[in-house]
Amino acid sequence: MLIGVLALQGAFIEHERMLAKLGADSVELRQKSDLDRGFDALIIPGGESTVQGKLLRELGMFEILKERIEAGLPVYGTCAGLLLLARKIQNDERSHLATMDITAVRNAYGRQLGSFHTEAQFDGIGKIPMTFIRAPYIESVSGDAEALAVVDGKIVAAREGNQLVTAFHPELNEDLSVHSYFLDMVRDAERRNAHTHVCAR
Ligand code: GLN
């Protein structure tokens, strides 16, 4: 299993470390030609969503990744990655890949509470540490998207089929459970694909 980690900007190395601890190989995606590396899933790290969105477009990676995600490529977006995947960003006229039926609010916790740490329940995992840095939250989910974690009445994690997002940064803690949850999603997708190939023969 090979995980592509978008490495244009932001906290991508931390994700690679988590994957390595879980025994999964990763490849850094820095330019269009890296998209030919045959990876099975994608991680979009935290950082600045506007910068990452701009670079994705300028480097000609935007449409290719959007199409692959829409075709079922498993993807996990943290923080800025969540904003890149959101269908709508309430306080930004721009949306980016817009593949997931969630409405997000950018820099949603204001200046006072720019960064904070808590522990909360994550559906399917249990109670985990959550570190927020100038984080968005999810104002609403629609369609097939479902909330997986709520902190102070705000949705901070969600899933829609092959897409997973968290407003917080599990890669900044020691707890591997969210990455492990994502790798399970990737394995499920691989199993489903194998099944489809066998049935199509
Ligand atoms: N505030 C950033 C943005 O709007 C996200 C912050 C983060 O990824 N830690 O893109």
Short mmCIF file of C-alpha atoms and ligand atoms in Angstrom, two decimals, residues 9-11 45-52 78-84 89 92 96 105-108 114 131-136 166-169 171-172, ligand 1:
data_model
loop_
_atom_site.label_atom_id
_atom_site.label_comp_id
_atom_site.label_asym_id
_atom_site.label_seq_id
_atom_site.Cartn_x
_atom_site.Cartn_y
_atom_site.Cartn_z
CA GLN A 9 3.18 23.26 1.69
CA GLY A 10 2.32 22.64 5.33
CA ALA A 11 2.67 19.74 7.76
CA PRO A 45 -2.03 18.08 5.08
CA GLY A 46 -2.68 21.14 7.19
CA GLY A 47 -1.14 24.43 6.19
CA GLU A 48 -2.78 27.23 4.23
CA SER A 49 -5.68 26.18 2.05
CA THR A 50 -5.39 29.23 -0.23
CA VAL A 51 -1.69 28.56 -0.89
CA GLN A 52 -2.21 24.83 -1.47
CA THR A 78 -6.53 17.59 7.81
CA CYS A 79 -7.39 21.20 8.58
CA ALA A 80 -6.40 23.07 5.37
CA GLY A 81 -6.98 19.71 3.64
CA LEU A 82 -10.54 19.73 5.00
CA LEU A 83 -11.02 23.18 3.46
CA LEU A 84 -9.68 21.97 0.11
CA ILE A 89 -16.37 27.47 2.59
CA ASP A 92 -14.44 32.43 1.62
CA HIS A 96 -11.22 24.23 -4.15
CA VAL A 105 -15.99 27.76 8.26
CA ARG A 106 -12.40 28.94 7.90
CA ASN A 107 -10.32 30.12 10.90
CA ALA A 108 -13.51 29.43 12.77
CA GLY A 114 -6.50 30.19 17.61
CA THR A 131 -4.95 19.52 18.49
CA PHE A 132 -6.47 22.50 16.68
CA ILE A 133 -4.37 25.20 14.98
CA ARG A 134 -6.26 28.11 13.39
CA ALA A 135 -8.71 25.42 12.53
CA PRO A 136 -11.91 25.34 10.55
CA THR A 166 -10.54 16.28 10.44
CA ALA A 167 -10.35 19.91 11.55
CA PHE A 168 -7.68 18.86 14.06
CA HIS A 169 -4.15 17.51 13.56
CA GLU A 171 -0.25 13.93 13.09
CA LEU A 172 0.94 16.29 15.85
N1 GLN B 1 -6.17 28.44 8.74
C1 GLN B 1 -5.68 27.57 7.71
C2 GLN B 1 -6.46 27.77 6.39
O1 GLN B 1 -7.39 28.51 6.36
C3 GLN B 1 -5.77 26.13 8.14
C4 GLN B 1 -4.86 25.92 9.32
C5 GLN B 1 -4.24 24.58 9.40
O2 GLN B 1 -4.21 23.82 8.43
N2 GLN B 1 -3.65 24.29 10.53
O3 GLN B 1 -6.12 27.19 5.42
#
